[in-house]
Amino acid sequence: MKYAYFPGCSLKGLGRAYEESLLPVLRHLGVELQELDDWNCCGATAYMSVDENRAAVLASRNLALAENNGSTELLAPCSACYLVLNKLQHHITEFPDLRSTVQTALQRAGLAYRGTVRVRHPLDVLVHEIGLDVIREKVVRPLRGLKVAPYYGCQIVRPYATFDDAHQPTTMDRLLTTLGAEVVSYPLKTKCCGGSLTGTVPEAGLRLSYILLKEALRRGAHVVATVCPLCHFNLDAYHEEMERRWGPVRIPTVYFTQLMGLAFGLEPQQLGLHRNLVPFTFPIETTAAA
Amino acid sequence: MNPRPTPSPEPRIGFYVCHCGSNIADSVDCAEVARYVAGLPGVVIARDYKYMCSDPGQELIQHDIREHGLNRVVVASCSPLLHEATFRKAVSKAGLNPFLFQMVNIREHVSWVHKDRQAATAKARALARAAVERVRYHRPLQPVRVPIRAEALVIGGGIAGIHAALTLAEAGKRVILVERQPSIGGHMAQLDKTFPTLDCAACILTPKMSAVRAHPNITLWTYSEVIRVEGYVGNFTVTVRRKPRYVNETLCVGCKACVEACVFKDGRFPDEFNAGLSRRKPIYLPFPQATPQVVLIDPDRCLNLKTGKCKKTCVEACDRNAIVFDQQPEIHEVQVGTVIVATGFKLFDPARIPQYGYGRYPNVFTTLEVERLVNSSGPTGGEIRLRDGRTPRSVGFILCVGSRDHHTNPWCSRTCCMHSMKLALLIREHLDAEVTIFYMDIRAPGKGYEEFYDRCLREGIQFVRGRVAEVTDWAMTPEEEGKLVVRVEDTLAGFVRRIPLDMVVLAVGKEPQPDAQELRRLLNLSCSAEGWFLERHPKLAPVSTFTDGIFLAGCCQGPKDIPDTVAQAGAAAAEALALMDRGHIEQEPNTAYVDADHCSGCKSCLPLCPYSAIQFDENRGKANINEALCKGCGTCVAACPSGSIHQNLFDDEQVFAEIEGVLSHA
């Protein structure tokens, strides 16, 4: 199984632990990734809302590069990249004006995009292509006793519910169960983490992150599993500020791929777990679980 | 192609183009069409008129026939489906054979689908010319008379089928009522009270169920399905499959001694009648008033039927020896003249809207489940309880679940507002609980319905306008702990609310039956895009279908409440009666016939006829077509290698003249 791979800026920066865990996990499952040569910014959520045309051109260049390589499937692990690239796919079919803007811009760079690339999310590939049975076979260290709050965030299921339900997604729940973990009922699984508001309007943004963590604790979770670099950052990095405002909500947040790596018997250091600000270790120390 | 013979006598054609008020005249220049046709050979008179179907319009044609000696008539107006019969009658009143008439559809085919007036007028001219060219070659024909059998088949034994069957039986017709469930009664039998009068559903339904069972003119086949329908109006051959109940229906008296004696001491399997809220045994009576009062055995649950290993205590307990473990399905063939389809609906599965939590949160219910809870013969003896046995202190109803929602079904299911308000009122009466109804609009358009809504308001039921975003167990405050929280934008108050409740009830909408498409194919019906069976005309033929002799009643045609269902069932029965009482129907004489002089007796047409209307005359060595059986499909006409089969109204010269007419530039 081979996919073109678009890491985006986060997976090389703040979210590098996501890449550090995703790559060995997929390698372990026999999936080959080919990182796009000379990729650029995905077009990003913020840019999209300021100048849609230019953001679309940025996004389309990445897809055109993949198409030029002969790839039909492009793996985009970051939720924002996944959404922006999917949005572009929709918009260039729905809006002919945008399509011609994009094509003109690409032409100047000696490129073209015919729209043949399908953007895939790792969860989708893991559950629907590789399959839970194959994953189960690779589990050497089941996550027994670990209670996980599965947190999907908003961007991979809305507005385009491409591979799971928009309101009650279950792919990560099923994946984590396969790893031997116990998935707690977590009704906030697709609620907002605060997004970039944690930086711009902290009072509002942090409150949303706080609610997520508090509910995860209330549900008895030991850890929150996420699929998104921004969610991870918001849930991991602001504990002091949240504690100052509303009290402690000390619970670690990790990428679902890190949990997969642990279950596959990979070393925590190989999986970027040392980067967490709220540390996570498995097995859980019994005192922390209380 | 050989030159066509000149028709005789010399055609004298009258042409009439209808404005249909402004329906046609707005986009077609009718006067111009009349002017153009007036110049065609054989046309004696060409007129345009505001409403050709009106009495003066028809009299105009009749006057011209007498005055100008017309022997052919063409009317350019709407679809023949609407008014062909009207104009045929009009010309025949003036002494002309009705088949010397031809109709052109310039409304549905022209004015309603084109905007460019000039192009539309040109198209109307071309179609008019085609009809004028064709009508020259029309010959006088006589309609085919076919006798109609006086028996009727009713498919579906809910309130619609019950009412239709009883109406027909009372009028002296033999009726076969086929119901696929083990008892008749349908959804109505599951209801507790009915809105807006709050009279008990069982009290008004069960007498009708018993009447069906007792009526000498009704053959009741429950646990049965129609598997094949052949033939045509007046003469349908219907094949019915009767599923085995493993109980002899004539011997069983419904004493339930076998149920008591079953090796399963307690009910263990979800009880369908109670919406899964109680458990039944493998041998059971569907519900106390089930009709017929005959038990049945569930082959997927019965130990003996599944494994062959059971003490068969039921057999010992039955002193009438009614249990028959080796009962086989029975296939019956019946002949009927008319069919009434009353197959009802299916309730929307709320698991399709996961954010409402049905199946995830035990205290989210459907309206049907609550209906069983408030019913005194229901699983709790009429006490409204949560799934853990507690009594709810606060209850919320979410309306339009699976209705008026473009993610699921766009239509209004029509009864959920009233149904929910009725349940809300019953809950207020039973429990004095706090009841909130979350609605988008309250639709209460029936007789006494708005007054019922008013009563609910006065009884203190809360109404919150807004489509609910989600039902969650995520508590933000101590009051929300352990409750279901409904998150909703209150569009009257103008802010988002979180309302904690003990019980949430989803007012699930109605959907076409999952196998409606199969029945549609079986009966050759049409369906709307949503999957409801399509009536012949939404206003003027609301219970007829496009297949003659087949009528619709109840929710299979679209969501409706009990009064409308019963009214429609009565109408369907009346339409069927009108047809059967006439004793015969006149069919379009568009039948095929064999030119015996040219028939080579090759028999290639025989296996092609879908209606088995062609026989082979061994003595003469010629094919022969039974006019009464022929439906005019034209298959044999096209297939005949010697070109010796022709078809009335579709003779070669008629069709070629029509083609030439439409293609010649106007």
Coordinates of N, CA, C and O in Angstrom, one line a residue, chain A residues 110-241:
Chain A
G110 N 3.8 26.2 -14.6 CA 4.0 25.0 -15.4 C 3.3 23.8 -14.9 O 3.7 22.7 -15.1
L111 N 2.2 24.0 -14.1 CA 1.4 22.9 -13.6 C 0.0 22.9 -14.0 O -0.5 23.8 -14.6
A112 N -0.7 21.8 -13.8 CA -2.1 21.7 -14.0 C -2.7 20.7 -13.0 O -2.0 19.9 -12.5
Y113 N -4.0 20.9 -12.7 CA -4.7 19.9 -11.8 C -6.0 19.4 -12.5 O -6.9 20.2 -12.7
R114 N -6.1 18.1 -12.7 CA -7.3 17.6 -13.3 C -8.3 17.1 -12.3 O -9.4 16.7 -12.7
G115 N -7.9 17.1 -11.1 CA -8.9 16.7 -10.0 C -9.0 15.3 -9.8 O -10.0 14.7 -9.3
T116 N -7.9 14.5 -10.0 CA -7.9 13.1 -9.8 C -7.4 12.6 -8.5 O -7.4 11.4 -8.2
V117 N -7.0 13.5 -7.6 CA -6.4 13.0 -6.4 C -7.4 13.0 -5.3 O -8.2 13.9 -5.1
R118 N -7.4 11.9 -4.5 CA -8.4 11.7 -3.4 C -7.6 12.0 -2.1 O -6.5 11.4 -1.9
V119 N -8.1 12.9 -1.3 CA -7.4 13.3 -0.1 C -7.9 12.3 1.0 O -9.1 12.1 1.2
R120 N -6.9 11.7 1.7 CA -7.3 10.7 2.7 C -6.8 11.0 4.1 O -5.7 11.6 4.2
H121 N -7.5 10.7 5.1 CA -7.1 10.9 6.4 C -6.5 9.5 7.0 O -7.1 8.5 6.7
P122 N -5.5 9.6 7.8 CA -5.0 8.3 8.3 C -6.0 7.4 9.0 O -5.9 6.2 8.8
L123 N -6.9 8.1 9.8 CA -8.0 7.2 10.4 C -8.8 6.4 9.4 O -9.1 5.2 9.6
D124 N -9.1 7.1 8.3 CA -9.9 6.5 7.2 C -9.1 5.3 6.6 O -9.6 4.2 6.4
V125 N -7.8 5.6 6.3 CA -6.9 4.6 5.7 C -6.8 3.4 6.7 O -6.9 2.2 6.3
L126 N -6.5 3.7 8.0 CA -6.3 2.6 8.9 C -7.5 1.7 9.1 O -7.4 0.5 9.1
V127 N -8.7 2.3 9.2 CA -9.9 1.5 9.6 C -10.5 0.9 8.3 O -10.9 -0.2 8.3
H128 N -10.5 1.7 7.2 CA -11.2 1.2 6.0 C -10.3 0.6 5.0 O -10.8 -0.2 4.1
E129 N -9.0 0.9 5.0 CA -8.2 0.2 4.0 C -7.4 -0.9 4.6 O -7.4 -2.0 4.1
I130 N -6.7 -0.6 5.7 CA -5.8 -1.6 6.3 C -6.7 -2.6 7.1 O -6.6 -3.8 7.0
G131 N -7.7 -2.0 7.9 CA -8.6 -2.9 8.5 C -8.2 -3.2 10.0 O -7.0 -3.4 10.3
L132 N -9.2 -3.3 10.8 CA -9.0 -3.5 12.2 C -8.4 -4.9 12.5 O -7.7 -5.1 13.5
D133 N -8.8 -5.8 11.7 CA -8.2 -7.2 11.9 C -6.7 -7.2 11.7 O -6.0 -7.8 12.5
V134 N -6.2 -6.5 10.7 CA -4.8 -6.5 10.5 C -4.1 -5.8 11.7 O -3.1 -6.2 12.2
I135 N -4.7 -4.7 12.1 CA -4.2 -3.9 13.2 C -4.1 -4.7 14.5 O -3.1 -4.8 15.2
R136 N -5.2 -5.5 14.7 CA -5.3 -6.3 15.9 C -4.1 -7.3 16.0 O -3.5 -7.6 17.0
E137 N -3.8 -7.8 14.8 CA -2.7 -8.8 14.8 C -1.3 -8.2 15.2 O -0.4 -8.9 15.6
K138 N -1.2 -6.9 15.0 CA 0.1 -6.2 15.3 C 0.2 -5.8 16.7 O 1.2 -5.4 17.2
V139 N -0.9 -5.9 17.5 CA -0.9 -5.5 18.9 C -0.1 -6.5 19.7 O -0.5 -7.6 19.8
V140 N 1.0 -6.0 20.3 CA 1.8 -6.9 21.1 C 1.7 -6.5 22.6 O 2.0 -7.3 23.5
R141 N 1.2 -5.3 22.8 CA 1.2 -4.8 24.2 C -0.2 -4.1 24.3 O -0.3 -2.9 24.2
P142 N -1.2 -4.9 24.5 CA -2.6 -4.3 24.5 C -2.7 -3.2 25.6 O -2.1 -3.3 26.6
L143 N -3.5 -2.2 25.3 CA -3.6 -1.0 26.2 C -4.6 -1.3 27.3 O -5.5 -0.5 27.6
R144 N -4.4 -2.5 27.9 CA -5.4 -2.9 28.9 C -5.5 -1.9 30.1 O -4.4 -1.5 30.6
G145 N -6.6 -1.6 30.5 CA -6.8 -0.8 31.7 C -6.7 0.7 31.4 O -6.9 1.6 32.2
L146 N -6.4 1.0 30.1 CA -6.3 2.5 29.8 C -7.6 3.0 29.3 O -8.2 2.5 28.4
K147 N -8.1 4.0 30.0 CA -9.4 4.6 29.6 C -9.1 5.9 28.8 O -8.4 6.8 29.2
V148 N -9.6 5.9 27.6 CA -9.3 7.0 26.6 C -10.6 7.7 26.3 O -11.6 7.1 26.0
A149 N -10.5 9.1 26.2 CA -11.6 9.9 25.7 C -11.2 10.1 24.2 O -10.2 10.8 23.9
P150 N -12.0 9.6 23.3 CA -11.7 9.8 21.9 C -12.2 11.2 21.4 O -13.3 11.5 21.4
Y151 N -11.2 12.0 21.0 CA -11.6 13.4 20.6 C -11.2 13.6 19.2 O -10.1 13.6 18.8
Y152 N -12.2 13.9 18.3 CA -12.0 14.0 16.9 C -11.9 15.4 16.5 O -11.4 15.7 15.4
G153 N -12.4 16.4 17.3 CA -12.4 17.8 16.8 C -13.4 18.0 15.7 O -14.2 17.1 15.4
C154 N -13.4 19.1 15.1 CA -14.4 19.5 14.1 C -14.0 19.2 12.7 O -14.9 18.8 11.9
Q155 N -12.8 19.4 12.3 CA -12.5 19.6 10.9 C -12.5 18.3 10.1 O -12.7 18.4 8.9
I156 N -12.2 17.1 10.7 CA -12.2 15.9 9.8 C -13.6 15.4 9.5 O -13.8 14.6 8.7
V157 N -14.6 15.9 10.3 CA -16.0 15.4 10.0 C -16.9 16.5 9.5 O -18.0 16.2 9.0
R158 N -16.6 17.7 9.6 CA -17.5 18.8 9.2 C -16.7 19.8 8.4 O -15.6 20.2 8.8
P159 N -17.3 20.4 7.4 CA -18.6 20.1 6.9 C -18.7 18.9 6.0 O -19.8 18.4 5.7
Y160 N -17.6 18.3 5.7 CA -17.6 17.1 4.8 C -17.4 15.9 5.6 O -16.4 15.6 6.1
A161 N -18.5 15.1 5.8 CA -18.4 13.9 6.5 C -17.9 12.8 5.5 O -18.7 12.1 5.0
T162 N -16.6 12.8 5.2 CA -16.1 12.0 4.1 C -16.1 10.5 4.5 O -16.3 9.6 3.7
F163 N -15.7 10.2 5.7 CA -15.5 8.8 6.0 C -16.2 8.4 7.4 O -16.1 7.2 7.8
D164 N -16.8 9.3 8.0 CA -17.5 9.0 9.3 C -18.6 9.9 9.5 O -18.8 10.9 8.8
D165 N -19.4 9.6 10.6 CA -20.6 10.5 10.8 C -20.2 11.8 11.3 O -19.2 12.0 12.1
A166 N -20.9 12.9 10.9 CA -20.5 14.2 11.2 C -20.7 14.5 12.7 O -20.0 15.4 13.2
H167 N -21.6 13.9 13.4 CA -21.9 14.2 14.8 C -21.4 13.1 15.8 O -21.0 13.4 16.9
Q168 N -21.5 11.9 15.3 CA -21.1 10.8 16.2 C -20.1 9.9 15.5 O -20.4 8.8 15.2
P169 N -18.9 10.4 15.2 CA -18.0 9.5 14.5 C -17.5 8.4 15.4 O -17.6 8.5 16.7
T170 N -17.2 7.3 14.8 CA -16.8 6.1 15.7 C -15.5 5.4 15.2 O -15.1 4.4 15.9
T171 N -14.9 5.9 14.1 CA -13.7 5.2 13.6 C -12.6 5.1 14.7 O -12.0 4.0 14.9
M172 N -12.3 6.2 15.4 CA -11.2 6.2 16.4 C -11.7 5.3 17.6 O -10.8 4.6 18.1
D173 N -12.9 5.4 17.9 CA -13.4 4.5 19.0 C -13.1 3.1 18.8 O -12.6 2.3 19.6
R174 N -13.4 2.7 17.5 CA -13.2 1.3 17.2 C -11.7 0.9 17.1 O -11.3 -0.2 17.5
L175 N -11.0 1.8 16.6 CA -9.5 1.6 16.5 C -8.9 1.5 17.9 O -8.1 0.5 18.2
L176 N -9.3 2.4 18.8 CA -8.7 2.3 20.2 C -9.2 1.0 20.9 O -8.4 0.4 21.6
T177 N -10.4 0.6 20.7 CA -10.9 -0.6 21.3 C -10.0 -1.8 20.8 O -9.7 -2.7 21.5
T178 N -9.7 -1.8 19.5 CA -8.9 -2.8 18.9 C -7.5 -2.9 19.6 O -6.9 -4.0 19.7
L179 N -7.0 -1.7 20.0 CA -5.7 -1.7 20.7 C -5.8 -2.2 22.1 O -4.8 -2.3 22.8
G180 N -7.0 -2.5 22.6 CA -7.2 -3.0 23.9 C -7.6 -2.0 24.9 O -7.7 -2.3 26.1
A181 N -7.7 -0.7 24.5 CA -8.0 0.3 25.4 C -9.5 0.3 25.7 O -10.3 -0.2 24.9
E182 N -9.9 1.0 26.8 CA -11.3 1.2 27.1 C -11.7 2.6 26.7 O -11.1 3.6 27.1
V183 N -12.7 2.7 25.8 CA -13.1 4.0 25.3 C -14.2 4.5 26.1 O -15.2 3.8 26.3
V184 N -14.1 5.7 26.8 CA -15.1 6.2 27.6 C -16.2 6.9 26.7 O -15.8 7.3 25.6
S185 N -17.4 6.9 27.2 CA -18.5 7.6 26.4 C -18.1 9.1 26.5 O -18.0 9.6 27.6
Y186 N -17.9 9.7 25.4 CA -17.4 11.1 25.4 C -18.2 11.9 24.5 O -17.9 12.1 23.3
P187 N -19.3 12.5 25.0 CA -20.3 13.2 24.1 C -19.7 14.5 23.4 O -20.3 15.0 22.5
L188 N -18.5 14.9 23.9 CA -17.9 16.1 23.3 C -16.9 15.8 22.2 O -16.2 16.7 21.8
K189 N -17.0 14.6 21.7 CA -16.0 14.2 20.7 C -15.8 15.1 19.5 O -14.7 15.1 18.9
T190 N -16.8 15.8 19.1 CA -16.6 16.7 18.0 C -16.8 18.2 18.3 O -17.0 19.0 17.4
K191 N -16.8 18.5 19.6 CA -17.0 19.9 20.0 C -15.7 20.7 19.7 O -14.6 20.1 19.6
C192 N -15.8 22.0 19.7 CA -14.7 22.9 19.4 C -13.7 22.9 20.5 O -14.0 23.0 21.7
C193 N -12.4 22.9 20.1 CA -11.3 22.9 21.1 C -11.0 24.4 21.5 O -10.1 24.6 22.3
G194 N -11.5 25.3 20.7 CA -11.1 26.7 20.9 C -10.4 27.2 19.7 O -10.3 28.4 19.5
G195 N -9.8 26.3 18.9 CA -9.2 26.7 17.7 C -8.1 27.7 18.0 O -7.4 27.7 19.0
S196 N -8.0 28.7 17.1 CA -7.0 29.8 17.3 C -7.5 30.8 18.3 O -6.7 31.7 18.6
L197 N -8.7 30.7 18.8 CA -9.2 31.6 19.8 C -8.3 31.6 21.1 O -8.3 32.5 21.8
T198 N -7.7 30.4 21.3 CA -6.9 30.3 22.6 C -5.8 31.4 22.5 O -5.4 31.8 23.6
G199 N -5.4 31.7 21.3 CA -4.3 32.8 21.2 C -4.9 34.2 21.1 O -4.4 35.1 21.7
T200 N -6.1 34.3 20.4 CA -6.6 35.6 20.1 C -7.6 36.1 21.2 O -7.6 37.3 21.6
V201 N -8.5 35.2 21.6 CA -9.5 35.6 22.6 C -9.4 34.5 23.7 O -10.3 33.7 23.8
P202 N -8.4 34.5 24.5 CA -8.1 33.4 25.4 C -9.3 33.1 26.3 O -9.6 31.9 26.5
E203 N -10.0 34.1 26.8 CA -11.1 33.9 27.7 C -12.1 32.9 27.1 O -12.6 32.0 27.8
A204 N -12.4 33.1 25.8 CA -13.4 32.2 25.2 C -12.7 30.9 24.7 O -13.3 29.8 25.0
G205 N -11.6 31.0 24.1 CA -10.9 29.8 23.6 C -10.5 28.8 24.6 O -10.8 27.6 24.5
L206 N -9.9 29.3 25.7 CA -9.4 28.4 26.7 C -10.6 27.7 27.4 O -10.5 26.6 27.9
R207 N -11.7 28.5 27.5 CA -12.8 27.9 28.2 C -13.3 26.6 27.5 O -13.7 25.6 28.1
L208 N -13.3 26.7 26.2 CA -13.7 25.5 25.4 C -12.8 24.4 25.6 O -13.2 23.2 25.8
S209 N -11.5 24.6 25.6 CA -10.5 23.5 25.9 C -10.7 23.0 27.3 O -10.7 21.8 27.5
Y210 N -10.9 23.9 28.2 CA -11.1 23.5 29.6 C -12.3 22.5 29.7 O -12.3 21.5 30.4
I211 N -13.4 22.9 29.1 CA -14.6 22.1 29.1 C -14.3 20.6 28.6 O -14.8 19.6 29.2
L212 N -13.6 20.6 27.5 CA -13.2 19.3 27.0 C -12.5 18.4 28.0 O -12.8 17.2 28.2
L213 N -11.4 19.0 28.6 CA -10.6 18.3 29.5 C -11.4 17.9 30.8 O -11.3 16.8 31.3
K214 N -12.2 18.8 31.2 CA -12.9 18.6 32.5 C -13.9 17.4 32.3 O -14.0 16.5 33.1
E215 N -14.6 17.4 31.1 CA -15.5 16.3 30.9 C -14.8 15.0 30.7 O -15.3 13.9 31.2
A216 N -13.6 15.0 30.1 CA -12.8 13.7 29.9 C -12.5 13.2 31.3 O -12.6 12.0 31.6
L217 N -12.1 14.1 32.2 CA -11.7 13.6 33.6 C -13.0 13.1 34.3 O -12.9 12.1 34.9
R218 N -14.1 13.8 34.1 CA -15.3 13.4 34.8 C -15.8 12.0 34.3 O -16.5 11.3 35.0
R219 N -15.4 11.7 33.0 CA -15.8 10.4 32.5 C -14.8 9.3 32.9 O -14.9 8.2 32.4
G220 N -13.8 9.7 33.7 CA -12.9 8.7 34.1 C -11.8 8.4 33.2 O -11.1 7.3 33.3
A221 N -11.5 9.2 32.2 CA -10.5 8.9 31.2 C -9.1 9.2 31.8 O -9.0 10.1 32.7
H222 N -8.1 8.4 31.4 CA -6.7 8.7 31.8 C -6.1 9.6 30.8 O -5.1 10.2 31.1
V223 N -6.6 9.6 29.6 CA -5.9 10.4 28.5 C -6.9 10.7 27.4 O -7.9 10.0 27.3
V224 N -6.6 11.9 26.8 CA -7.5 12.2 25.6 C -6.7 11.9 24.4 O -5.5 12.2 24.3
A225 N -7.3 11.2 23.4 CA -6.7 10.9 22.2 C -7.2 11.8 21.1 O -8.4 12.0 21.0
T226 N -6.3 12.4 20.4 CA -6.7 13.4 19.4 C -6.1 13.1 18.0 O -5.2 12.2 17.9
V227 N -6.6 13.7 17.0 CA -6.1 13.5 15.6 C -5.6 14.8 15.0 O -5.2 14.8 13.8
C228 N -5.5 15.9 15.8 CA -5.3 17.2 15.2 C -4.2 17.9 16.0 O -4.2 18.0 17.2
P229 N -3.2 18.5 15.3 CA -2.1 19.2 15.9 C -2.6 20.4 16.7 O -2.1 20.7 17.8
L230 N -3.6 21.2 16.2 CA -4.1 22.3 16.9 C -4.8 21.9 18.2 O -4.7 22.5 19.3
C231 N -5.7 20.9 18.1 CA -6.4 20.4 19.3 C -5.4 20.0 20.3 O -5.5 20.3 21.5
H232 N -4.3 19.2 19.8 CA -3.3 18.7 20.8 C -2.7 19.9 21.5 O -2.5 19.9 22.7
F233 N -2.3 20.9 20.7 CA -1.6 22.1 21.3 C -2.6 22.7 22.4 O -2.2 23.0 23.5
N234 N -3.8 23.0 22.0 CA -4.7 23.6 22.9 C -5.0 22.8 24.2 O -5.1 23.4 25.3
L235 N -5.0 21.5 24.0 CA -5.4 20.7 25.2 C -4.1 20.4 26.0 O -4.3 20.0 27.2
D236 N -2.9 20.6 25.5 CA -1.7 20.2 26.2 C -1.0 21.4 26.8 O -0.3 21.3 27.8
A237 N -1.1 22.5 26.1 CA -0.1 23.6 26.4 C -0.6 24.7 27.3 O 0.1 25.5 27.8
Y238 N -1.9 24.7 27.6 CA -2.4 25.8 28.4 C -2.9 25.5 29.8 O -3.7 26.2 30.4
H239 N -2.4 24.4 30.3 CA -2.9 23.9 31.6 C -2.7 25.0 32.7 O -3.6 25.1 33.6
E240 N -1.6 25.7 32.7 CA -1.3 26.7 33.8 C -2.4 27.8 33.7 O -3.0 28.2 34.7
E241 N -2.7 28.2 32.5 CA -3.6 29.3 32.4 C -5.0 28.9 32.7 O -5.8 29.6 33.3

